[in-house]
XYZ file of C-alpha atoms in Angstrom:
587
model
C -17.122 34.576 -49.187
C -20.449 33.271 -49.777
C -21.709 33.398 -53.386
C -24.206 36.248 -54.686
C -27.680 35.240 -55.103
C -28.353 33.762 -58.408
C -31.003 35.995 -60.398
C -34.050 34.873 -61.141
C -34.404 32.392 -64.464
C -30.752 31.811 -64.611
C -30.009 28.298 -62.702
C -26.530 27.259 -62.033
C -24.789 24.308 -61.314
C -23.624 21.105 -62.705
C -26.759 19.590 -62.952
C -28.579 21.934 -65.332
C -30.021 20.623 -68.519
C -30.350 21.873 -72.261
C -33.680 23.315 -71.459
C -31.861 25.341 -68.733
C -32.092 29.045 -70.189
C -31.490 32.684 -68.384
C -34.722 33.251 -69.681
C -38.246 32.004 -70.667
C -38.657 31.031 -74.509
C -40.920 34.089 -75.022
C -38.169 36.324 -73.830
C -35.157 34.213 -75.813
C -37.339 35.435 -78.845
C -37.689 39.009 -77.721
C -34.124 39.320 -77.177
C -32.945 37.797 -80.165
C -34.847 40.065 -82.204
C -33.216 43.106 -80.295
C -29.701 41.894 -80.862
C -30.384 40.582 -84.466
C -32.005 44.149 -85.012
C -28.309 45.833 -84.061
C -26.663 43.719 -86.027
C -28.460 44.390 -88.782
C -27.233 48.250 -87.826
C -23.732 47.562 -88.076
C -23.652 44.813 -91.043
C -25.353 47.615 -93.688
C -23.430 49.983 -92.125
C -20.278 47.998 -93.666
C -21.482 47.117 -97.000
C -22.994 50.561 -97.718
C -19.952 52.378 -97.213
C -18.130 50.092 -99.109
C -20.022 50.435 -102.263
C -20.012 54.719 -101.792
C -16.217 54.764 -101.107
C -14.560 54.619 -104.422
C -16.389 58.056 -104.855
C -16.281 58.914 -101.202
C -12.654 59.227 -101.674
C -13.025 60.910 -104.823
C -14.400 63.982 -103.639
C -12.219 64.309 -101.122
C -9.248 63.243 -102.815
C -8.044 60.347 -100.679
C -7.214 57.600 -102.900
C -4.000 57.021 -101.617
C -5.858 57.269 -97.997
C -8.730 54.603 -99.224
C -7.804 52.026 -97.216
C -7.586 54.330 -94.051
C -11.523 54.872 -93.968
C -11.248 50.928 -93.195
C -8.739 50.502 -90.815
C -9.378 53.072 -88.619
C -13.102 51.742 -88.372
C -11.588 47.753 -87.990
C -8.929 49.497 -85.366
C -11.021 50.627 -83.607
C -13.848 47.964 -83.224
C -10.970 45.480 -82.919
C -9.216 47.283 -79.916
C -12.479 47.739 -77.936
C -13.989 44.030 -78.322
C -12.181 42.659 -75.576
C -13.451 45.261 -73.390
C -16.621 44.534 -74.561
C -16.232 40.586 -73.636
C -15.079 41.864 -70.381
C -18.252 44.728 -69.980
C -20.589 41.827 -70.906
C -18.638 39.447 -68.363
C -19.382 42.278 -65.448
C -22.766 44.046 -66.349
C -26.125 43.563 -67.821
C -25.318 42.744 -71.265
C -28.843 44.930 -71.914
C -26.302 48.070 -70.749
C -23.562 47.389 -72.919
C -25.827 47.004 -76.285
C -27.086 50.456 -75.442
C -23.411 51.952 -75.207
C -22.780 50.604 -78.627
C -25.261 51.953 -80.234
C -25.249 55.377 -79.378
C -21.483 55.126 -80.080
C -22.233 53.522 -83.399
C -24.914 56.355 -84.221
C -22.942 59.301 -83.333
C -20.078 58.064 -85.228
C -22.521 57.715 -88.462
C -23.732 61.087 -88.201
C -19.917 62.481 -88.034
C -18.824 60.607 -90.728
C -21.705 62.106 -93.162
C -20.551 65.626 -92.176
C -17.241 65.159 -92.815
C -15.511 67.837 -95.274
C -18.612 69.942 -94.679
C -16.982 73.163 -92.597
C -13.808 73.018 -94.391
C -10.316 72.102 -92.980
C -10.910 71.367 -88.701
C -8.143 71.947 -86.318
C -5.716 69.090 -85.395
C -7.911 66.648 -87.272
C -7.373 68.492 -91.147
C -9.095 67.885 -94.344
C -12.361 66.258 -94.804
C -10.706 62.715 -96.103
C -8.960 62.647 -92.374
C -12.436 63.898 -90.818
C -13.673 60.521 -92.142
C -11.178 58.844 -91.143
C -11.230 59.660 -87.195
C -14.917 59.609 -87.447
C -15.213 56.151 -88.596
C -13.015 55.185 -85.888
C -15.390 56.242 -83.428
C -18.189 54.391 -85.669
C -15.865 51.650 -85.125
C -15.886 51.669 -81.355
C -19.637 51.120 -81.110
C -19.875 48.931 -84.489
C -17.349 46.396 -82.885
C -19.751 45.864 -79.746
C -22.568 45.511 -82.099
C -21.303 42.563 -83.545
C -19.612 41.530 -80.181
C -22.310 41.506 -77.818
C -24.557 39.604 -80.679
C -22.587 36.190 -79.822
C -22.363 37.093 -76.403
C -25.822 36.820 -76.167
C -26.977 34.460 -78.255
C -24.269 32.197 -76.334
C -25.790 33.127 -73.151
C -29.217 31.949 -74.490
C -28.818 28.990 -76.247
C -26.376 25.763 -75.395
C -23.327 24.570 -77.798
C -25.427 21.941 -79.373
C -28.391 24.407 -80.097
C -26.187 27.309 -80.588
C -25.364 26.406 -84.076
C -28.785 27.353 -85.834
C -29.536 30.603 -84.331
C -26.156 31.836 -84.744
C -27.111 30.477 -88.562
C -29.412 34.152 -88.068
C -26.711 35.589 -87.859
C -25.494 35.137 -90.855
C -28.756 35.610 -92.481
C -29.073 38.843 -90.697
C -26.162 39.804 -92.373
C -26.989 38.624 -95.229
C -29.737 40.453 -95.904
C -27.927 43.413 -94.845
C -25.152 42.491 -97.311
C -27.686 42.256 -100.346
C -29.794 45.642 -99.279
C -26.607 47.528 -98.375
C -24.822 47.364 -101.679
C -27.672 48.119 -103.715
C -29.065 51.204 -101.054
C -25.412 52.196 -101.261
C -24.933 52.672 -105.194
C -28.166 54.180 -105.319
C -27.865 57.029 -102.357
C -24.539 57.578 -104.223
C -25.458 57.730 -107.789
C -28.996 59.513 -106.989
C -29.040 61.175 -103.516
C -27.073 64.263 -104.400
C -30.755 66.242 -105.425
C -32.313 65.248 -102.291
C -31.014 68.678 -100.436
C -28.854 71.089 -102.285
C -25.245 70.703 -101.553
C -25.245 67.421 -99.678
C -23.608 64.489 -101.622
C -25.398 61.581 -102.283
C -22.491 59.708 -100.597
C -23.262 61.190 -97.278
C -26.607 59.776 -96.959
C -25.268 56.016 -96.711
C -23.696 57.524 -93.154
C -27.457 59.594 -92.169
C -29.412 56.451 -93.147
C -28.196 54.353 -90.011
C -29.790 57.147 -87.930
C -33.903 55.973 -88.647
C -32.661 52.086 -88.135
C -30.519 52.903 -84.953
C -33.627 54.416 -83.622
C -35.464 51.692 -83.712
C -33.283 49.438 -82.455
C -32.308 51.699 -79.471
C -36.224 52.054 -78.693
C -36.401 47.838 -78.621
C -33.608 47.544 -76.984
C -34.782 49.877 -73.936
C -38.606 48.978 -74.204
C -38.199 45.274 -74.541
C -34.748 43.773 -73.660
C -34.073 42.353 -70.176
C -31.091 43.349 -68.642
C -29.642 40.186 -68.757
C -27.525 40.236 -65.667
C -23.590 38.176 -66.236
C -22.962 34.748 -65.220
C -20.245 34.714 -61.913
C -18.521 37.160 -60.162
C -15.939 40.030 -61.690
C -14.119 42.734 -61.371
C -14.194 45.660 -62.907
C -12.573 46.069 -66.682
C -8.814 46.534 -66.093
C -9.238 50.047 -67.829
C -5.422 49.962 -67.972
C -5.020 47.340 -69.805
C -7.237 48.291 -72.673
C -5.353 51.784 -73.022
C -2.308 49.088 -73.466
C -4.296 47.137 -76.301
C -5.484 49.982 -78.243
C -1.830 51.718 -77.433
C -0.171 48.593 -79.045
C -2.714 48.318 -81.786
C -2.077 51.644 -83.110
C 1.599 51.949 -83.896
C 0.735 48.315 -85.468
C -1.662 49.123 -88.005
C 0.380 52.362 -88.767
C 3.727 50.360 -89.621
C 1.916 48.343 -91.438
C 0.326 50.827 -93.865
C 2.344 54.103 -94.149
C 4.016 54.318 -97.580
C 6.747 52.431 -98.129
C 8.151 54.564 -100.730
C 8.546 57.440 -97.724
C 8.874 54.728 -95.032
C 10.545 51.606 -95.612
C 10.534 48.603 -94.089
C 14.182 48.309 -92.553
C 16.633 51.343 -92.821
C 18.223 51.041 -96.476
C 16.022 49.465 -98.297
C 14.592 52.432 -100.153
C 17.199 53.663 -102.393
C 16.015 57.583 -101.939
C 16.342 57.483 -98.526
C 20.007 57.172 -96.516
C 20.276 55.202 -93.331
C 20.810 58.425 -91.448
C 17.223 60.203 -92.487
C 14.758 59.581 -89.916
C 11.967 58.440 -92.154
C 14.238 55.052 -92.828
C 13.300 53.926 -88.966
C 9.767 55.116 -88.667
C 8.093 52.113 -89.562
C 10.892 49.802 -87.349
C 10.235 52.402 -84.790
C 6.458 52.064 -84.943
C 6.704 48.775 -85.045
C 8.946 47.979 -81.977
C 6.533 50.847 -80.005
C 3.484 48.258 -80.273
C 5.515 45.020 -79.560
C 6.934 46.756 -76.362
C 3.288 47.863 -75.707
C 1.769 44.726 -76.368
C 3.984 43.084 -74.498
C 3.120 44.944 -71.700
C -0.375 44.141 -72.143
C 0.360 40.656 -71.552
C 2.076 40.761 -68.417
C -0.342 43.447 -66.922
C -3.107 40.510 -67.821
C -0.958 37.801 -66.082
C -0.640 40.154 -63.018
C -4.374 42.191 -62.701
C -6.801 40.302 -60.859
C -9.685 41.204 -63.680
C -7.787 41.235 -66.979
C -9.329 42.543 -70.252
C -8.600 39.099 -71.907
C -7.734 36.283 -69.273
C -4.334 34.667 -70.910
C -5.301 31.267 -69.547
C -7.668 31.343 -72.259
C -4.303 30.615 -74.623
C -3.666 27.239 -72.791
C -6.965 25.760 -74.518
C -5.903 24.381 -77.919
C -9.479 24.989 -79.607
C -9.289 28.779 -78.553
C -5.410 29.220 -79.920
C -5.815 27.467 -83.257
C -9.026 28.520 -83.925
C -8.558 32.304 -83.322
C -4.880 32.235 -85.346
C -7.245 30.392 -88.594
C -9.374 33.049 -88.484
C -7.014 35.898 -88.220
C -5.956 34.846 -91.810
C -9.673 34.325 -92.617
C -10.311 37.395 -91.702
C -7.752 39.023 -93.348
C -8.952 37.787 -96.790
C -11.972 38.519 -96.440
C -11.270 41.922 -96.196
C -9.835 41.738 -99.881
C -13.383 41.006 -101.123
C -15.584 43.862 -99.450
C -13.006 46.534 -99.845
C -10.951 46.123 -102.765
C -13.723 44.390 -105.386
C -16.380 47.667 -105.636
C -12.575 49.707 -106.695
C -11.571 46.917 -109.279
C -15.607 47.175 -110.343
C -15.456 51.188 -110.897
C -12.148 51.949 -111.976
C -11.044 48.718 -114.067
C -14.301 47.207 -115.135
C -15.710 50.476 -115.158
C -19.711 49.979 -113.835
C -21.318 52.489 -112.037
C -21.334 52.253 -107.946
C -24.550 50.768 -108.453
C -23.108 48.155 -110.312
C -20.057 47.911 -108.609
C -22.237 47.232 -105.292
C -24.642 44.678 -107.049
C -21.446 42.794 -107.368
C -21.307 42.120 -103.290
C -25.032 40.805 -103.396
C -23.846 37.419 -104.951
C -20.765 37.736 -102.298
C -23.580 37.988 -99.334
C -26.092 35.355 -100.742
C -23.240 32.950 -100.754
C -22.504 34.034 -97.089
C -26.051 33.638 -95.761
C -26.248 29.859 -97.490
C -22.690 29.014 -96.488
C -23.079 30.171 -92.673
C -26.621 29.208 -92.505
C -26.149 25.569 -94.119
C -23.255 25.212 -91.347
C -24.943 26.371 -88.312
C -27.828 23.615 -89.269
C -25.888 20.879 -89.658
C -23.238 21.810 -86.846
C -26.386 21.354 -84.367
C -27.405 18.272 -85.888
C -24.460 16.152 -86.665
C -21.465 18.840 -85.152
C -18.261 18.345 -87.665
C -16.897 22.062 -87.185
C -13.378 21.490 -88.177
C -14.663 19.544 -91.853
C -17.110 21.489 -92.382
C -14.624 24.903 -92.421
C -11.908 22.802 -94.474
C -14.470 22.096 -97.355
C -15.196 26.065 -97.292
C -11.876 26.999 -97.505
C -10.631 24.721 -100.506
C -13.684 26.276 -102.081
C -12.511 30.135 -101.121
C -9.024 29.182 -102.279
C -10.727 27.947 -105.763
C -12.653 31.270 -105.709
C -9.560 33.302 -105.067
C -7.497 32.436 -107.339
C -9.981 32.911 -110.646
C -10.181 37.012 -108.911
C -6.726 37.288 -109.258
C -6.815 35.795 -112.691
C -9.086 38.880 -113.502
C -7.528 41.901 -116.134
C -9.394 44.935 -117.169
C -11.336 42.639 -119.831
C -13.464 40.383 -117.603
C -16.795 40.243 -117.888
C -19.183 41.708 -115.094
C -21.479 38.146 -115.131
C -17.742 36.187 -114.334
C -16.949 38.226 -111.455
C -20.468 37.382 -109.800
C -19.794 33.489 -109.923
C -16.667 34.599 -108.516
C -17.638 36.239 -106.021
C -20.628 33.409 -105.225
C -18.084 30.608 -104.758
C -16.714 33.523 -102.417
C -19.398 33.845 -100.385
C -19.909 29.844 -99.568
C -16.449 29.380 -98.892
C -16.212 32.199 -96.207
C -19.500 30.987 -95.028
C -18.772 28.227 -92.709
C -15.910 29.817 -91.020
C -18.161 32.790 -89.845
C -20.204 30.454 -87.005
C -18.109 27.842 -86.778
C -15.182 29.367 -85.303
C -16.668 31.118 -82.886
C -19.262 28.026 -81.901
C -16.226 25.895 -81.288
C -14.295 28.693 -78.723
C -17.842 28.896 -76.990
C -18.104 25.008 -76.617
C -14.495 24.723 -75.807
C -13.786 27.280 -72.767
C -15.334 27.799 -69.406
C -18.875 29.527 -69.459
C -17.961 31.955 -66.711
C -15.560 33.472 -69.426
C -17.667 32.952 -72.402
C -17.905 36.718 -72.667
C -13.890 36.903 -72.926
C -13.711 33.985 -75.035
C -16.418 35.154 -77.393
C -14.914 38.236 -78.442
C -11.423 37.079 -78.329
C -12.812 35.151 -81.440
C -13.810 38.289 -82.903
C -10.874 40.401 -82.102
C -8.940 37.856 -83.655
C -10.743 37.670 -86.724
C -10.811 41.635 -86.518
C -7.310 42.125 -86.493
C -6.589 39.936 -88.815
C -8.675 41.833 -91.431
C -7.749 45.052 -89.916
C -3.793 44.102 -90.759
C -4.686 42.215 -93.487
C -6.319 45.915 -94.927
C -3.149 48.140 -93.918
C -0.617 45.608 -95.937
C -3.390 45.514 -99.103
C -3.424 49.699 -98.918
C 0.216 49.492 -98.943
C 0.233 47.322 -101.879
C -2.477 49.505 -103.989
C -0.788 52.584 -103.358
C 2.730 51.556 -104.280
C 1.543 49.568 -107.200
C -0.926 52.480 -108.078
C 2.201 55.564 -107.498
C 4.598 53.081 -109.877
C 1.722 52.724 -112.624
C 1.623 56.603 -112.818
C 5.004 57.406 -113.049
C 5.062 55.498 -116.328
C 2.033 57.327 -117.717
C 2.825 59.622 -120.935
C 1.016 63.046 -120.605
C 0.585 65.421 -122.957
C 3.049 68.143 -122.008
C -0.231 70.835 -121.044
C -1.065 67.996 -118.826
C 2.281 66.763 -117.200
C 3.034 70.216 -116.822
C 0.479 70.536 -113.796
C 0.890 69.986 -110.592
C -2.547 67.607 -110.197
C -0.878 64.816 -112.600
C 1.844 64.735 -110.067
C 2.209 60.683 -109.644
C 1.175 61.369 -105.758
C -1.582 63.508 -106.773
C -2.582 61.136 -109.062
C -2.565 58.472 -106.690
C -4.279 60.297 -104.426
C -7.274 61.359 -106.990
C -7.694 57.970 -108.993
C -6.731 59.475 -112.277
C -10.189 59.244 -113.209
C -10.095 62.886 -114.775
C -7.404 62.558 -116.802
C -8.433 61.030 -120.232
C -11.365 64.269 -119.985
C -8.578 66.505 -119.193
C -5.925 65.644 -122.515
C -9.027 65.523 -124.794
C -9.959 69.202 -123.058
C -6.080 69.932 -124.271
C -6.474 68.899 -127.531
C -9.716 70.445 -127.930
C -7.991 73.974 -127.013
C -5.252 73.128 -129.677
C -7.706 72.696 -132.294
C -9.814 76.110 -131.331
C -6.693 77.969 -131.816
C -5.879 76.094 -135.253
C -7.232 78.268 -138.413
C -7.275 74.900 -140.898
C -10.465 72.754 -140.280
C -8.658 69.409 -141.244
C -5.800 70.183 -139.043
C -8.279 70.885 -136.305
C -10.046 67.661 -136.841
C -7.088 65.851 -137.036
C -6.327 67.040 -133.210
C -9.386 66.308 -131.970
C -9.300 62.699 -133.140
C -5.707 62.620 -131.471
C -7.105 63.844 -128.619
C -9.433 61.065 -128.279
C -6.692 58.562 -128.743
C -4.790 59.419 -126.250
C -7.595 60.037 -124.017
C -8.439 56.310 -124.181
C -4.601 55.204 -124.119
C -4.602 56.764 -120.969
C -7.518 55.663 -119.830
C -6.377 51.983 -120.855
C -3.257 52.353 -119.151
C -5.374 53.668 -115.983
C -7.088 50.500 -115.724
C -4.528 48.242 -116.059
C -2.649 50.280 -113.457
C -5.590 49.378 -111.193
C -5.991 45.989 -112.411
C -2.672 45.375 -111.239
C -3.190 46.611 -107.973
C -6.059 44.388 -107.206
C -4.382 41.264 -108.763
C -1.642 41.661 -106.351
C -4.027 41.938 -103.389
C -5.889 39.181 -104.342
C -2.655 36.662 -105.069
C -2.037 37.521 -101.236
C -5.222 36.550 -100.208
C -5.266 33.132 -102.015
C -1.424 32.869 -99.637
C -3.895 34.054 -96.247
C -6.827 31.449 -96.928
C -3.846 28.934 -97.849
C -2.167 29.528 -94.165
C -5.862 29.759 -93.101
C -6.927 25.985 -93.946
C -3.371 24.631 -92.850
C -3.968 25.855 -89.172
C -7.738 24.749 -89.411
C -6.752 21.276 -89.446
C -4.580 21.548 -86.138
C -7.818 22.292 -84.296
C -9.614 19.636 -81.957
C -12.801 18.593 -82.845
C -14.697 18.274 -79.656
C -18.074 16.728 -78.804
C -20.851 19.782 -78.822
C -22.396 20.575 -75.189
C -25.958 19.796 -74.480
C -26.015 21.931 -71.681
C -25.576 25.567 -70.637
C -22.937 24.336 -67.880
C -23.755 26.771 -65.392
C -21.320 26.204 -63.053
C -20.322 27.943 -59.350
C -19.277 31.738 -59.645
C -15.721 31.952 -59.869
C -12.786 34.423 -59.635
């Protein structure tokens, strides 16, 4: 069958040169700034909400769900990015940014009305409104960041690739330092701007104005940007497989372990013979068997969602199982840090968002620095190893933290972060691109995130776990004045679901009663200044509850960046491409 016509501006062959582009230079600019623009969308989108959610989940009382309003956004934007590499592998790439966006958009403006009408049907309170909201947020946020490498790889050779994917991370990083700060503030302030809306819910409405824009360039200004090759369509199929796998994954992986354990008895409350000992087993043979049968459908379909031949390249396997782990840690940072900042340090969600900025500066330097001197001197595989004996460093002072650490030491922390996480960000990714065949650079590209995606998405589940166990233990110890234990919201699970935030106001509300009803002034004094004691010895006891909590989830992040570096230096180091290596279509 002869070939299809190449489009205009896009040469092929084996002769083509690094000045050999899809487009003019004036065009590579204009579409550059599209794509950077939509990142831009989805990166505040992530460190907004992660700043607003320790209050998020306050008023709706979903502690113990906190982690949930991450996964399900990670699940989802990790089970669609293959079928995004594929989309962008099959039609204009200008087509698939658009279906991200409005995906991304209407997502946002759920998510700000959840909890608004009350209890829905089949979906429940407002906590699980968020929660299947942000999943759909998820499904266009993950082809935001997707098609953003696609692109940019399409563009620009290997040995060029390096500094503009260096905007990237500079992108992000400015979206990382505006986020947390527009975050604390919409949450702290916003609640006046209408009567009755949260402030919370404006760091979901505020992505409408930016995805406007950014729709509008994209439409006006973007080429479409037709794909390299010949392909089939997405096997549909096979993604229903992926995301069918995925599911019962993440689930066994977070569901309480108290309710759900493990293996059949191992929870002492729970016999062999009740059902809830083999839900999480269950679950978790459900997505192996499902997986599984991803795999061979992709063996056997003649246009697979991910083409498994991609696993026979050693660059793509060990590259995308480092970052997996990578990814997975640094998860720990954005999510868990603003709830150690509010509810063991005790800053405002201001405060406990300023706390990222230093995080994201350290990013933008890191992956920035890297890019610049991958395209000048290459080095991918040292320059990620000196990154991650700096994260490792990093990681282990967090988890040194207690409820007595000062706010300044947690920013250093949390710089040394940022520039060890850095490098791995473009560097990973650059060394898939310059390792695989271009016709499946699309594949290949988001394989790299999906990897990285799951990882953190996994990596999030297991940390939930470990915050609500450690969080439901911490509060069964707690010693409640009888008024108080009495009531059926210090219930250890309702406790763990609310943060225990209200409880030191609560006993001194007790005692406060006690000493209205007591005739003799000095007695009455006397309760009231008990009342305050063992307001702050539960409040004390709060923190360290939490403290504990995030320790633990930061010890098993220093063990992820550890595994991390150890299967970084099994990776090739190959020569960078000068050259877009257009070669003849193929199947």
């Amino acid at each position: 069958m002869t070939p299809p016509p190449t489009p205009p501006g896009r040469p092929r062959g084996p002769s083509a040169t690094a000045s050999d582009a899809p487009v003019g230079d004036q065009d590579r600019a204009v579409i550059l700034t599209g794509i950077l623009l939509a990142l831009f969308l989805a990166a505040l989108d992530q460190t907004i909400v992660s700043t607003a959610l320790p209050r998020i989940v306050e008023d709706l009382e979903g502690v113990s769900r906190y982690a949930w309003v991450a996964t399900a956004y990670f699940l989802a934007s990790t089970a669609l990015v293959p079928v995004y590499g594929k989309l962008a592998d099959t039609y204009p790439r200008k087509y698939a940014q658009l279906g991200a966006v409005g995906l991304f958009l209407a997502g946002s403006m759920l998510c700000g009305l959840a909890g608004e009408f009350g209890d829905l049907p089949l979906v429940g309170d407002g906590m699980n409104q968020l929660i299947v909201f942000r999943a759909l947020q998820g499904a266009g946020g993950g082809g935001l960041i997707a098609m953003t490498f696609i692109i940019i790889a399409d563009l620009f050779p290997p040995a060029e690739r390096g500094r503009y994917q260096g905007f990237v991370g500079a992108t992000w990083g400015i979206a990382s330092v505006v986020g947390p700060l527009v975050g604390g503030l919409l949450t702290d302030h916003a609640g006046g701007w209408i009567p009755g809306v949260a402030g919370w819910r404006w760091v979901f409405y505020v992505n409408v104005p930016v995805g406007a824009v950014a729709v509008w360039f994209l439409i006006r200004r973007m080429p479409r940007l037709e794909p390299l090759g010949r392909a089939g369509r997405p096997d549909l199929g096979g993604a229903v497989l992926l995301l069918g796998g995925l599911t019962p994954l993440i689930l066994s992986l977070q569901i309480d372990k108290r309710s759900y354990p493990w293996l059949p008895g191992l929870s002492p409350d729970l016999p062999v013979g009740d059902p809830r000992s083999w839900v999480t087993v269950g679950l978790f043979a459900l997505a192996v068997a499902l997986l599984t049968a991803f795999a061979r459908r992709s063996l056997r379909v003649a246009s697979p969602i991910l083409d498994m031949s991609l696993f026979s390249n050693r660059v793509f396997r060990t590259a995308n199982a480092a970052a997996f782990f990578f990814g997975a840690a640094f998860m720990a940072m954005v999510i868990f840090l603003p709830l150690f900042m509010v509810n063991v340090v005790g800053v405002s969600a201001t405060r406990a968002g300023l706390a990222l900025v230093p995080f994201s500066m350290g990013i933008v330097f890191g992956s920035t620095f890297a890019g610049q001197l991958a395209s000048r001197i290459g080095q991918l595989r040292n320059q990620i190893l000196a990154g991650g004996a700096l994260l490792l460093v990093a990681v282990v002072l967090l988890a040194r933290m207690d409820a007595d650490v000062g706010y300044g030491r947690v920013l250093v922390y949390m710089v040394l972060c940022g520039l060890g996480f850095g490098p791995t960000l473009p560097l990973f990714t650059l060394a898939i691109q310059n390792a695989v065949d271009v016709r499946r650079l699309g594949q290949a590209t988001s394989a790299a995130q999906f990897f990285r995606q799951i990882g953190g998405t996994a990596g999030t589940a297991v940390m939930g776990t470990v915050l609500a166990v450690t969080l439901a233990v911490g509060f069964q110890s707690l010693e409640l004045p009888d008024e108080v234990a009495a009531t059926a919201d210090a219930a250890p699970e309702r406790l763990a679901s609310t943060g225990g935030g209200a409880l030191a106001g609560r006993i001194e509300a007790v005692y406060e009663a006690r000493a209205a009803e007591t005739p003799d002034a000095a007695e009455a004094e006397e309760l009231r200044a008990r009342g305050r004691s063992e307001a702050e010895r539960v409040g004390t006891a709060v923190r360290a509850t939490f403290a504990s909590a995030t320790t633990r989830i930061f010890e098993l992040s220093g063990w992820l960046v550890v595994v991390a570096w150890l299967l970084t230096l099994r990776m090739p180091e190959l020569p960078l491409r000068t050259t877009h290596d257009r070669g003849p279509p193929g199947p």
